[in-house]
Amino acid sequence: GQQVMQIPQYQHVQEGEDFTTYCNSSTTLSNIQWYKQRPGGHPVFLIQLVKSGEVKKQKRLTFQFGEAKKNSSLHITATQTTDVGTYFCAAQGAGGTSYGKLTFGQGTILTVHP
Amino acid sequence: GAGVSQSPSNKVTEKGKDVELRCDPISGHTALYWYRQRLGQGLEFLIYFQGNSAPDKSGLPSDRFSAERTGESVSTLTIQRTQQEDSAVYLCASSFSGGAVGEQFFGPGTRLTVL
């Protein structure tokens, strides 16, 4: 079945440093979404990428979808303590039984030291 | 408007007992998803519904797990003869339509503890 690898598993940064998490699939994706889960909370949607090579920005967050639609990244510039949480990518396969559902990566746990 | 709600928020049960978890999706959302999240882990897909049909049940861990949805609304996830390894947070999500999956809205989850 669909597998999505996400790295790193953990990232500790000082406030003001940048942060990047990467997501890779062995198969071509239809689209990829990113979610943030605060400690003790539930995942909250951040963004969806659909087009090959797509780049989207939300304030200090930059999301990219690879040209081959097999990988994606989330980059946070100048982290703040409010960025703390787990960031998940969630991929939808291009067809077959993987269409219609999301496969989540294992998540990257971000801690920010003030 | 109301978001996705789940009940109970916490459930403690004894090994071997059956439990039923409920999810109320956002009104008008035709797609509904169940996930399991063990402590410190990612989201494990269990099942999803498009309307009242479940096109993909591949994530259900064993035949002790079942789910149903009625009226294109409420869904229940039933775990029979619970085991300690079933302890986890069970998350429900809904989205406007299945097929091309859009934004999923998650409920607060049900924390299940099997003693």
PDB file of C-alpha atoms in Angstrom:
ATOM      1  CA  GLY A   1       0.000   0.000   0.000  1.00  0.00           C
ATOM      2  CA  GLN A   2       0.800   3.668  -0.077  1.00  0.00           C
ATOM      3  CA  GLN A   3       3.761   4.587   2.135  1.00  0.00           C
ATOM      4  CA  VAL A   4       4.910   8.042   3.091  1.00  0.00           C
ATOM      5  CA  MET A   5       8.212   8.672   4.834  1.00  0.00           C
ATOM      6  CA  GLN A   6       8.663  11.856   6.817  1.00  0.00           C
ATOM      7  CA  ILE A   7      11.924  13.149   8.257  1.00  0.00           C
ATOM      8  CA  PRO A   8      13.239  14.128  10.680  1.00  0.00           C
ATOM      9  CA  GLN A   9      11.260  12.516  13.484  1.00  0.00           C
ATOM     10  CA  TYR A  10      12.331  15.215  15.944  1.00  0.00           C
ATOM     11  CA  GLN A  11      13.720  18.705  15.554  1.00  0.00           C
ATOM     12  CA  HIS A  12      14.863  20.967  18.378  1.00  0.00           C
ATOM     13  CA  VAL A  13      15.631  24.568  17.453  1.00  0.00           C
ATOM     14  CA  GLN A  14      16.362  27.835  19.166  1.00  0.00           C
ATOM     15  CA  GLU A  15      13.751  30.490  18.675  1.00  0.00           C
ATOM     16  CA  GLY A  16      14.598  32.404  15.522  1.00  0.00           C
ATOM     17  CA  GLU A  17      16.183  29.453  13.727  1.00  0.00           C
ATOM     18  CA  ASP A  18      14.680  27.936  10.614  1.00  0.00           C
ATOM     19  CA  PHE A  19      13.022  24.511  10.434  1.00  0.00           C
ATOM     20  CA  THR A  20      12.308  22.115   7.577  1.00  0.00           C
ATOM     21  CA  THR A  21      10.486  18.806   7.433  1.00  0.00           C
ATOM     22  CA  TYR A  22      10.466  16.527   4.388  1.00  0.00           C
ATOM     23  CA  CYS A  23       7.975  14.033   3.080  1.00  0.00           C
ATOM     24  CA  ASN A  24       8.702  11.341   0.468  1.00  0.00           C
ATOM     25  CA  SER A  25       6.537   8.847  -1.358  1.00  0.00           C
ATOM     26  CA  SER A  26       7.600   5.917  -3.518  1.00  0.00           C
ATOM     27  CA  THR A  27       4.643   6.513  -5.827  1.00  0.00           C
ATOM     28  CA  THR A  28       3.265   9.529  -7.659  1.00  0.00           C
ATOM     29  CA  LEU A  29       0.754  11.468  -5.616  1.00  0.00           C
ATOM     30  CA  SER A  30      -2.475  13.165  -6.553  1.00  0.00           C
ATOM     31  CA  ASN A  31      -1.996  15.813  -3.922  1.00  0.00           C
ATOM     32  CA  ILE A  32      -0.410  16.349  -0.543  1.00  0.00           C
ATOM     33  CA  GLN A  33      -1.677  18.124   2.530  1.00  0.00           C
ATOM     34  CA  TRP A  34       0.054  19.403   5.637  1.00  0.00           C
ATOM     35  CA  TYR A  35      -1.381  19.401   9.151  1.00  0.00           C
ATOM     36  CA  LYS A  36      -0.210  20.735  12.496  1.00  0.00           C
ATOM     37  CA  GLN A  37      -1.046  19.074  15.806  1.00  0.00           C
ATOM     38  CA  ARG A  38      -0.399  21.038  18.965  1.00  0.00           C
ATOM     39  CA  PRO A  39       0.451  19.036  22.111  1.00  0.00           C
ATOM     40  CA  GLY A  40      -2.776  17.509  23.430  1.00  0.00           C
ATOM     41  CA  GLY A  41      -4.726  18.692  20.408  1.00  0.00           C
ATOM     42  CA  HIS A  42      -5.983  17.274  17.146  1.00  0.00           C
ATOM     43  CA  PRO A  43      -4.536  17.786  13.655  1.00  0.00           C
ATOM     44  CA  VAL A  44      -5.435  21.057  11.986  1.00  0.00           C
ATOM     45  CA  PHE A  45      -5.208  21.557   8.240  1.00  0.00           C
ATOM     46  CA  LEU A  46      -2.538  23.954   7.006  1.00  0.00           C
ATOM     47  CA  ILE A  47      -2.480  23.648   3.237  1.00  0.00           C
ATOM     48  CA  GLN A  48      -2.994  21.442   0.189  1.00  0.00           C
ATOM     49  CA  LEU A  49      -0.632  21.191  -2.790  1.00  0.00           C
ATOM     50  CA  VAL A  50      -1.881  19.789  -6.070  1.00  0.00           C
ATOM     51  CA  LYS A  51       0.316  20.907  -8.954  1.00  0.00           C
ATOM     52  CA  SER A  52       3.775  19.641  -9.862  1.00  0.00           C
ATOM     53  CA  GLY A  53       6.425  22.064  -8.575  1.00  0.00           C
ATOM     54  CA  GLU A  54       3.867  24.087  -6.640  1.00  0.00           C
ATOM     55  CA  VAL A  55       5.101  26.500  -3.971  1.00  0.00           C
ATOM     56  CA  LYS A  56       2.759  28.139  -1.485  1.00  0.00           C
ATOM     57  CA  LYS A  57       3.497  30.541   1.339  1.00  0.00           C
ATOM     58  CA  GLN A  58       1.662  31.345   4.540  1.00  0.00           C
ATOM     59  CA  LYS A  59       3.488  34.088   6.400  1.00  0.00           C
ATOM     60  CA  ARG A  60       6.654  32.366   7.678  1.00  0.00           C
ATOM     61  CA  LEU A  61       5.676  28.933   6.282  1.00  0.00           C
ATOM     62  CA  THR A  62       6.693  27.807   2.789  1.00  0.00           C
ATOM     63  CA  PHE A  63       5.312  24.600   1.285  1.00  0.00           C
ATOM     64  CA  GLN A  64       6.711  22.893  -1.797  1.00  0.00           C
ATOM     65  CA  PHE A  65       5.526  19.988  -3.957  1.00  0.00           C
ATOM     66  CA  GLY A  66       8.181  18.244  -6.016  1.00  0.00           C
ATOM     67  CA  GLU A  67       8.249  18.231  -9.795  1.00  0.00           C
ATOM     68  CA  ALA A  68       7.616  14.487  -9.869  1.00  0.00           C
ATOM     69  CA  LYS A  69       4.820  14.815  -7.284  1.00  0.00           C
ATOM     70  CA  LYS A  70       6.553  12.328  -5.027  1.00  0.00           C
ATOM     71  CA  ASN A  71       7.957  14.616  -2.358  1.00  0.00           C
ATOM     72  CA  SER A  72       7.109  17.721  -0.425  1.00  0.00           C
ATOM     73  CA  SER A  73       8.597  19.987   2.198  1.00  0.00           C
ATOM     74  CA  LEU A  74       7.488  22.477   4.817  1.00  0.00           C
ATOM     75  CA  HIS A  75       9.903  25.225   5.794  1.00  0.00           C
ATOM     76  CA  ILE A  76       9.397  27.618   8.684  1.00  0.00           C
ATOM     77  CA  THR A  77      11.512  30.769   8.752  1.00  0.00           C
ATOM     78  CA  ALA A  78      12.529  32.284  12.087  1.00  0.00           C
ATOM     79  CA  THR A  79      10.648  29.868  14.345  1.00  0.00           C
ATOM     80  CA  GLN A  80       8.612  31.126  17.276  1.00  0.00           C
ATOM     81  CA  THR A  81       7.475  29.305  20.404  1.00  0.00           C
ATOM     82  CA  THR A  82       3.970  29.216  18.937  1.00  0.00           C
ATOM     83  CA  ASP A  83       5.272  26.932  16.168  1.00  0.00           C
ATOM     84  CA  VAL A  84       5.713  24.079  18.665  1.00  0.00           C
ATOM     85  CA  GLY A  85       3.840  20.919  17.689  1.00  0.00           C
ATOM     86  CA  THR A  86       3.899  17.955  15.368  1.00  0.00           C
ATOM     87  CA  TYR A  87       3.771  18.577  11.631  1.00  0.00           C
ATOM     88  CA  PHE A  88       2.299  15.859   9.457  1.00  0.00           C
ATOM     89  CA  CYS A  89       2.228  15.471   5.730  1.00  0.00           C
ATOM     90  CA  ALA A  90      -0.749  13.557   4.350  1.00  0.00           C
ATOM     91  CA  ALA A  91      -0.678  12.164   0.846  1.00  0.00           C
ATOM     92  CA  GLN A  92      -3.395  11.062  -1.510  1.00  0.00           C
ATOM     93  CA  GLY A  93      -2.370   8.483  -4.066  1.00  0.00           C
ATOM     94  CA  ALA A  94      -2.893   8.962  -7.765  1.00  0.00           C
ATOM     95  CA  GLY A  95      -5.300   6.112  -8.202  1.00  0.00           C
ATOM     96  CA  GLY A  96      -6.406   2.619  -7.305  1.00  0.00           C
ATOM     97  CA  THR A  97      -7.236   1.732  -3.746  1.00  0.00           C
ATOM     98  CA  SER A  98      -5.198   4.629  -2.375  1.00  0.00           C
ATOM     99  CA  TYR A  99      -7.493   7.189  -4.006  1.00  0.00           C
ATOM    100  CA  GLY A 100     -10.037   8.694  -1.667  1.00  0.00           C
ATOM    101  CA  LYS A 101      -7.984   8.434   1.500  1.00  0.00           C
ATOM    102  CA  LEU A 102      -4.967  10.155   2.976  1.00  0.00           C
ATOM    103  CA  THR A 103      -1.836   8.375   4.114  1.00  0.00           C
ATOM    104  CA  PHE A 104      -0.165  10.310   6.902  1.00  0.00           C
ATOM    105  CA  GLY A 105       3.550  10.529   7.477  1.00  0.00           C
ATOM    106  CA  GLN A 106       4.840   9.752  10.947  1.00  0.00           C
ATOM    107  CA  GLY A 107       5.191  13.440  11.713  1.00  0.00           C
ATOM    108  CA  THR A 108       8.008  15.707  12.801  1.00  0.00           C
ATOM    109  CA  ILE A 109       7.904  16.874  16.397  1.00  0.00           C
ATOM    110  CA  LEU A 110       9.185  20.454  16.622  1.00  0.00           C
ATOM    111  CA  THR A 111      10.323  21.962  19.890  1.00  0.00           C
ATOM    112  CA  VAL A 112      11.416  25.586  20.064  1.00  0.00           C
ATOM    113  CA  HIS A 113      13.645  26.812  22.880  1.00  0.00           C
ATOM    114  CA  PRO A 114      13.120  30.466  23.788  1.00  0.00           C
TER     115      PRO A 114
ATOM    116  CA  GLY B   1     -20.953  26.386  12.883  1.00  0.00           C
ATOM    117  CA  ALA B   2     -20.314  23.199  14.805  1.00  0.00           C
ATOM    118  CA  GLY B   3     -17.217  21.204  14.082  1.00  0.00           C
ATOM    119  CA  VAL B   4     -16.684  17.479  14.248  1.00  0.00           C
ATOM    120  CA  SER B   5     -17.678  16.085  17.603  1.00  0.00           C
ATOM    121  CA  GLN B   6     -16.759  12.762  19.173  1.00  0.00           C
ATOM    122  CA  SER B   7     -18.014  10.945  22.215  1.00  0.00           C
ATOM    123  CA  PRO B   8     -17.033   9.908  24.718  1.00  0.00           C
ATOM    124  CA  SER B   9     -13.935  12.063  25.119  1.00  0.00           C
ATOM    125  CA  ASN B  10     -12.409   9.450  27.410  1.00  0.00           C
ATOM    126  CA  LYS B  11     -13.202   5.797  27.830  1.00  0.00           C
ATOM    127  CA  VAL B  12     -11.631   3.412  30.303  1.00  0.00           C
ATOM    128  CA  THR B  13     -12.596  -0.223  29.907  1.00  0.00           C
ATOM    129  CA  GLU B  14     -11.512  -3.634  31.010  1.00  0.00           C
ATOM    130  CA  LYS B  15      -9.826  -6.059  28.699  1.00  0.00           C
ATOM    131  CA  GLY B  16     -12.387  -8.192  26.892  1.00  0.00           C
ATOM    132  CA  LYS B  17     -15.211  -5.660  26.985  1.00  0.00           C
ATOM    133  CA  ASP B  18     -16.765  -4.102  23.884  1.00  0.00           C
ATOM    134  CA  VAL B  19     -16.661  -0.359  23.283  1.00  0.00           C
ATOM    135  CA  GLU B  20     -18.495   1.926  20.899  1.00  0.00           C
ATOM    136  CA  LEU B  21     -17.094   5.258  19.802  1.00  0.00           C
ATOM    137  CA  ARG B  22     -19.228   7.890  18.126  1.00  0.00           C
ATOM    138  CA  CYS B  23     -18.459  10.572  15.581  1.00  0.00           C
ATOM    139  CA  ASP B  24     -20.716  13.399  14.442  1.00  0.00           C
ATOM    140  CA  PRO B  25     -19.256  14.967  11.293  1.00  0.00           C
ATOM    141  CA  ILE B  26     -19.804  18.459  10.020  1.00  0.00           C
ATOM    142  CA  SER B  27     -23.211  18.720   8.420  1.00  0.00           C
ATOM    143  CA  GLY B  28     -23.031  18.249   4.652  1.00  0.00           C
ATOM    144  CA  HIS B  29     -19.684  16.470   4.688  1.00  0.00           C
ATOM    145  CA  THR B  30     -20.078  13.262   2.715  1.00  0.00           C
ATOM    146  CA  ALA B  31     -16.694  11.753   3.550  1.00  0.00           C
ATOM    147  CA  LEU B  32     -15.829  10.510   7.027  1.00  0.00           C
ATOM    148  CA  TYR B  33     -12.570   9.000   8.249  1.00  0.00           C
ATOM    149  CA  TRP B  34     -11.419   7.094  11.310  1.00  0.00           C
ATOM    150  CA  TYR B  35      -7.797   7.101  12.468  1.00  0.00           C
ATOM    151  CA  ARG B  36      -5.942   5.664  15.426  1.00  0.00           C
ATOM    152  CA  GLN B  37      -3.089   7.525  17.081  1.00  0.00           C
ATOM    153  CA  ARG B  38      -0.970   5.790  19.656  1.00  0.00           C
ATOM    154  CA  LEU B  39       0.966   7.929  22.118  1.00  0.00           C
ATOM    155  CA  GLY B  40       3.684   9.870  20.336  1.00  0.00           C
ATOM    156  CA  GLN B  41       2.906   8.205  17.020  1.00  0.00           C
ATOM    157  CA  GLY B  42       1.449   9.256  13.700  1.00  0.00           C
ATOM    158  CA  LEU B  43      -2.073   8.724  12.435  1.00  0.00           C
ATOM    159  CA  GLU B  44      -2.977   5.188  11.430  1.00  0.00           C
ATOM    160  CA  PHE B  45      -5.795   5.030   8.863  1.00  0.00           C
ATOM    161  CA  LEU B  46      -8.605   2.677   9.850  1.00  0.00           C
ATOM    162  CA  ILE B  47     -11.550   3.183   7.487  1.00  0.00           C
ATOM    163  CA  TYR B  48     -13.303   5.815   5.463  1.00  0.00           C
ATOM    164  CA  PHE B  49     -16.900   6.327   4.347  1.00  0.00           C
ATOM    165  CA  GLN B  50     -18.187   8.007   1.251  1.00  0.00           C
ATOM    166  CA  GLY B  51     -21.814   8.555   2.130  1.00  0.00           C
ATOM    167  CA  ASN B  52     -22.846   5.416   3.982  1.00  0.00           C
ATOM    168  CA  SER B  53     -20.527   3.135   2.039  1.00  0.00           C
ATOM    169  CA  ALA B  54     -17.022   2.160   3.106  1.00  0.00           C
ATOM    170  CA  PRO B  55     -14.896   1.836  -0.051  1.00  0.00           C
ATOM    171  CA  ASP B  56     -11.774   1.121   1.948  1.00  0.00           C
ATOM    172  CA  LYS B  57     -11.716  -0.954   5.120  1.00  0.00           C
ATOM    173  CA  SER B  58      -8.123  -2.004   4.658  1.00  0.00           C
ATOM    174  CA  GLY B  59      -6.889  -0.241   7.767  1.00  0.00           C
ATOM    175  CA  LEU B  60      -9.050  -2.089  10.275  1.00  0.00           C
ATOM    176  CA  PRO B  61      -6.503  -3.971  12.420  1.00  0.00           C
ATOM    177  CA  SER B  62      -8.583  -7.101  12.980  1.00  0.00           C
ATOM    178  CA  ASP B  63     -12.087  -8.485  12.745  1.00  0.00           C
ATOM    179  CA  ARG B  64     -12.699  -7.140  16.258  1.00  0.00           C
ATOM    180  CA  PHE B  65     -12.993  -3.699  14.673  1.00  0.00           C
ATOM    181  CA  SER B  66     -16.044  -2.614  12.734  1.00  0.00           C
ATOM    182  CA  ALA B  67     -17.633   0.664  11.753  1.00  0.00           C
ATOM    183  CA  GLU B  68     -20.858   1.858  10.300  1.00  0.00           C
ATOM    184  CA  ARG B  69     -22.386   5.097   9.155  1.00  0.00           C
ATOM    185  CA  THR B  70     -26.042   5.908   8.785  1.00  0.00           C
ATOM    186  CA  GLY B  71     -27.921   8.746   7.169  1.00  0.00           C
ATOM    187  CA  GLU B  72     -24.668  10.093   5.750  1.00  0.00           C
ATOM    188  CA  SER B  73     -24.122  11.478   9.210  1.00  0.00           C
ATOM    189  CA  VAL B  74     -23.186   9.803  12.466  1.00  0.00           C
ATOM    190  CA  SER B  75     -20.614   7.033  12.460  1.00  0.00           C
ATOM    191  CA  THR B  76     -19.782   4.510  15.142  1.00  0.00           C
ATOM    192  CA  LEU B  77     -16.569   2.562  15.522  1.00  0.00           C
ATOM    193  CA  THR B  78     -17.001  -0.620  17.538  1.00  0.00           C
ATOM    194  CA  ILE B  79     -14.175  -2.572  19.091  1.00  0.00           C
ATOM    195  CA  GLN B  80     -15.133  -5.995  20.396  1.00  0.00           C
ATOM    196  CA  ARG B  81     -13.232  -7.910  23.067  1.00  0.00           C
ATOM    197  CA  THR B  82     -10.846  -5.020  23.642  1.00  0.00           C
ATOM    198  CA  GLN B  83      -7.155  -5.713  24.169  1.00  0.00           C
ATOM    199  CA  GLN B  84      -4.535  -3.556  25.865  1.00  0.00           C
ATOM    200  CA  GLU B  85      -2.915  -2.787  22.502  1.00  0.00           C
ATOM    201  CA  ASP B  86      -6.155  -1.078  21.488  1.00  0.00           C
ATOM    202  CA  SER B  87      -5.350   1.747  23.897  1.00  0.00           C
ATOM    203  CA  ALA B  88      -4.947   4.897  21.809  1.00  0.00           C
ATOM    204  CA  VAL B  89      -6.684   8.074  20.760  1.00  0.00           C
ATOM    205  CA  TYR B  90      -9.275   7.424  18.074  1.00  0.00           C
ATOM    206  CA  LEU B  91      -9.725  10.399  15.781  1.00  0.00           C
ATOM    207  CA  CYS B  92     -12.568  11.029  13.408  1.00  0.00           C
ATOM    208  CA  ALA B  93     -12.394  13.484  10.515  1.00  0.00           C
ATOM    209  CA  SER B  94     -14.815  14.620   7.862  1.00  0.00           C
ATOM    210  CA  SER B  95     -14.413  16.370   4.558  1.00  0.00           C
ATOM    211  CA  PHE B  96     -16.770  17.885   2.049  1.00  0.00           C
ATOM    212  CA  SER B  97     -16.397  15.033  -0.415  1.00  0.00           C
ATOM    213  CA  GLY B  98     -14.415  11.922  -0.974  1.00  0.00           C
ATOM    214  CA  GLY B  99     -12.707  11.068  -4.215  1.00  0.00           C
ATOM    215  CA  ALA B 100     -10.273  13.937  -4.484  1.00  0.00           C
ATOM    216  CA  VAL B 101      -9.728  14.434  -0.780  1.00  0.00           C
ATOM    217  CA  GLY B 102     -10.048  17.988   0.414  1.00  0.00           C
ATOM    218  CA  GLU B 103      -9.287  19.471   3.785  1.00  0.00           C
ATOM    219  CA  GLN B 104     -10.085  17.103   6.609  1.00  0.00           C
ATOM    220  CA  PHE B 105     -11.638  18.508   9.754  1.00  0.00           C
ATOM    221  CA  PHE B 106     -10.734  16.521  12.826  1.00  0.00           C
ATOM    222  CA  GLY B 107     -12.707  15.960  15.976  1.00  0.00           C
ATOM    223  CA  PRO B 108     -11.098  16.138  19.420  1.00  0.00           C
ATOM    224  CA  GLY B 109     -10.737  12.363  19.583  1.00  0.00           C
ATOM    225  CA  THR B 110     -11.706   9.648  22.042  1.00  0.00           C
ATOM    226  CA  ARG B 111      -8.942   8.523  24.360  1.00  0.00           C
ATOM    227  CA  LEU B 112      -9.414   4.787  24.952  1.00  0.00           C
ATOM    228  CA  THR B 113      -7.630   3.063  27.787  1.00  0.00           C
ATOM    229  CA  VAL B 114      -7.909  -0.701  28.106  1.00  0.00           C
ATOM    230  CA  LEU B 115      -6.882  -1.998  31.501  1.00  0.00           C
TER     231      LEU B 115
END
